[in-house]
Amino acid sequence: MRRNGRRERTLAALILAAALVCAGCGEKQASGAPPEGQYSVYFITNQNSPGSGALAYEFRALPPGRGAVDGLLRLLLAGPESNGLTSPFPRGTALRSWRVDGDQAVVDLSEAYGGLSGVDLSLADGCIALTLCQLEGIHSVYLTVEGRPRPFRDKVLHASDLLLENSREGPSEQEVTLWFPSEAGLTRETRVLRLSMGDDPAVAALQALLGGPETPGLGKACPEGTKLLSLDRDGTEFRVDLSGQWLEGKEDPAYLCAVVDTLSELEPGAAVMFLVEGEPLERFGGVDLTQPMRARPPESESEAPQD
């Protein structure tokens, strides 16, 4: 496949970088058109904290014996060679399959990619879309994880959309309170989340909760591997749909309380109905869930130690 739209893709990357809090990486990155037989492969600049980098690219030749789409995807997941660039992909991210459907590249990635959220996810999506959309005939990218649509990001990615969306408004920060099991019952942990335009703070908070605590001594708020599939709300009532892993571990009522209390921090008086893989959950850990569950009384709360 020949490359096309070079000027548009480069401009999109530069504006996206500025919108995502670009700070100079201290290393000169590639610019202009790539040498013959090479392609622009997008990564993020090597910043001190996740989600704070901007997009940049390096020129790479395809691996021997690989076609353009397959080769570029493998170069992306292998990581950059240039100093000052780093991979946006979580450790363990693997390519499960890909195909070209008309002018769209459909790419299925392993479960590790599903752990991304907020700005980190936007950066990773951007690297894939901008890298593949430089190919002649590829105008969009659709990503799945383990063969399934991505919750809250089930959309087609266009290089031009990255330009338009991210030039209007950059990422924002929101402080949230997450609740995790501990020896004291449940303990709060304060976290600052970086959100892309359009991200729902409640979704981001629950994804962070299910990802586990950062504070030593706090326990997980769900069985290993549990993912948030959807979050619907009607006023102060939430419908939280969780993946099947929720039922594969210990049925600890503290998990329920952690979810409810975390949502109550964002929406006081929140009432939560639980679902697993779209089916209502009627009982968990001896707790009747046929009616919406509300937050615990304040006397059972405790504060995580601060550094």
PDB file of N, CA and C in Angstrom, residues 16 19 155-156 160-170 197:
ATOM      1  N   LEU A  16      -3.211  17.301  17.977  1.00  0.00           N
ATOM      2  CA  LEU A  16      -3.544  16.368  19.055  1.00  0.00           C
ATOM      3  C   LEU A  16      -2.509  16.461  20.163  1.00  0.00           C
ATOM      4  N   ALA A  19      -3.116  19.564  22.232  1.00  0.00           N
ATOM      5  CA  ALA A  19      -4.318  19.439  23.050  1.00  0.00           C
ATOM      6  C   ALA A  19      -4.100  18.514  24.228  1.00  0.00           C
ATOM      7  N   LYS A 155     -16.502   2.868  18.982  1.00  0.00           N
ATOM      8  CA  LYS A 155     -16.653   3.822  17.893  1.00  0.00           C
ATOM      9  C   LYS A 155     -15.542   3.613  16.878  1.00  0.00           C
ATOM     10  N   VAL A 156     -15.778   4.129  15.685  1.00  0.00           N
ATOM     11  CA  VAL A 156     -14.794   4.077  14.614  1.00  0.00           C
ATOM     12  C   VAL A 156     -13.848   5.262  14.773  1.00  0.00           C
ATOM     13  N   SER A 160      -8.984  12.270  11.033  1.00  0.00           N
ATOM     14  CA  SER A 160      -9.559  13.613  11.007  1.00  0.00           C
ATOM     15  C   SER A 160     -10.357  13.900  12.270  1.00  0.00           C
ATOM     16  N   ASP A 161     -10.991  12.872  12.859  1.00  0.00           N
ATOM     17  CA  ASP A 161     -11.730  13.071  14.106  1.00  0.00           C
ATOM     18  C   ASP A 161     -10.786  13.440  15.244  1.00  0.00           C
ATOM     19  N   LEU A 162      -9.613  12.816  15.268  1.00  0.00           N
ATOM     20  CA  LEU A 162      -8.639  13.162  16.302  1.00  0.00           C
ATOM     21  C   LEU A 162      -8.278  14.631  16.209  1.00  0.00           C
ATOM     22  N   LEU A 163      -8.150  15.124  14.999  1.00  0.00           N
ATOM     23  CA  LEU A 163      -7.845  16.534  14.781  1.00  0.00           C
ATOM     24  C   LEU A 163      -8.966  17.418  15.299  1.00  0.00           C
ATOM     25  N   LEU A 164     -10.216  17.121  14.896  1.00  0.00           N
ATOM     26  CA  LEU A 164     -11.333  17.994  15.237  1.00  0.00           C
ATOM     27  C   LEU A 164     -11.661  17.953  16.722  1.00  0.00           C
ATOM     28  N   GLU A 165     -11.725  16.751  17.307  1.00  0.00           N
ATOM     29  CA  GLU A 165     -12.135  16.624  18.698  1.00  0.00           C
ATOM     30  C   GLU A 165     -11.108  17.223  19.640  1.00  0.00           C
ATOM     31  N   ASN A 166      -9.852  16.942  19.412  1.00  0.00           N
ATOM     32  CA  ASN A 166      -8.834  17.337  20.365  1.00  0.00           C
ATOM     33  C   ASN A 166      -8.345  18.753  20.182  1.00  0.00           C
ATOM     34  N   SER A 167      -8.682  19.384  19.041  1.00  0.00           N
ATOM     35  CA  SER A 167      -8.330  20.787  18.881  1.00  0.00           C
ATOM     36  C   SER A 167      -9.329  21.686  19.593  1.00  0.00           C
ATOM     37  N   ARG A 168     -10.535  21.155  19.902  1.00  0.00           N
ATOM     38  CA  ARG A 168     -11.536  21.968  20.596  1.00  0.00           C
ATOM     39  C   ARG A 168     -11.265  22.052  22.088  1.00  0.00           C
ATOM     40  N   GLU A 169     -10.821  20.988  22.693  1.00  0.00           N
ATOM     41  CA  GLU A 169     -10.663  20.970  24.146  1.00  0.00           C
ATOM     42  C   GLU A 169      -9.686  19.880  24.541  1.00  0.00           C
ATOM     43  N   GLY A 170      -8.779  20.202  25.435  1.00  0.00           N
ATOM     44  CA  GLY A 170      -7.802  19.230  25.882  1.00  0.00           C
ATOM     45  C   GLY A 170      -8.322  18.421  27.052  1.00  0.00           C
ATOM     46  N   MET A 197     -12.002  14.593  26.526  1.00  0.00           N
ATOM     47  CA  MET A 197     -13.277  15.235  26.275  1.00  0.00           C
ATOM     48  C   MET A 197     -14.365  14.189  26.083  1.00  0.00           C
TER      49      MET A 197
END
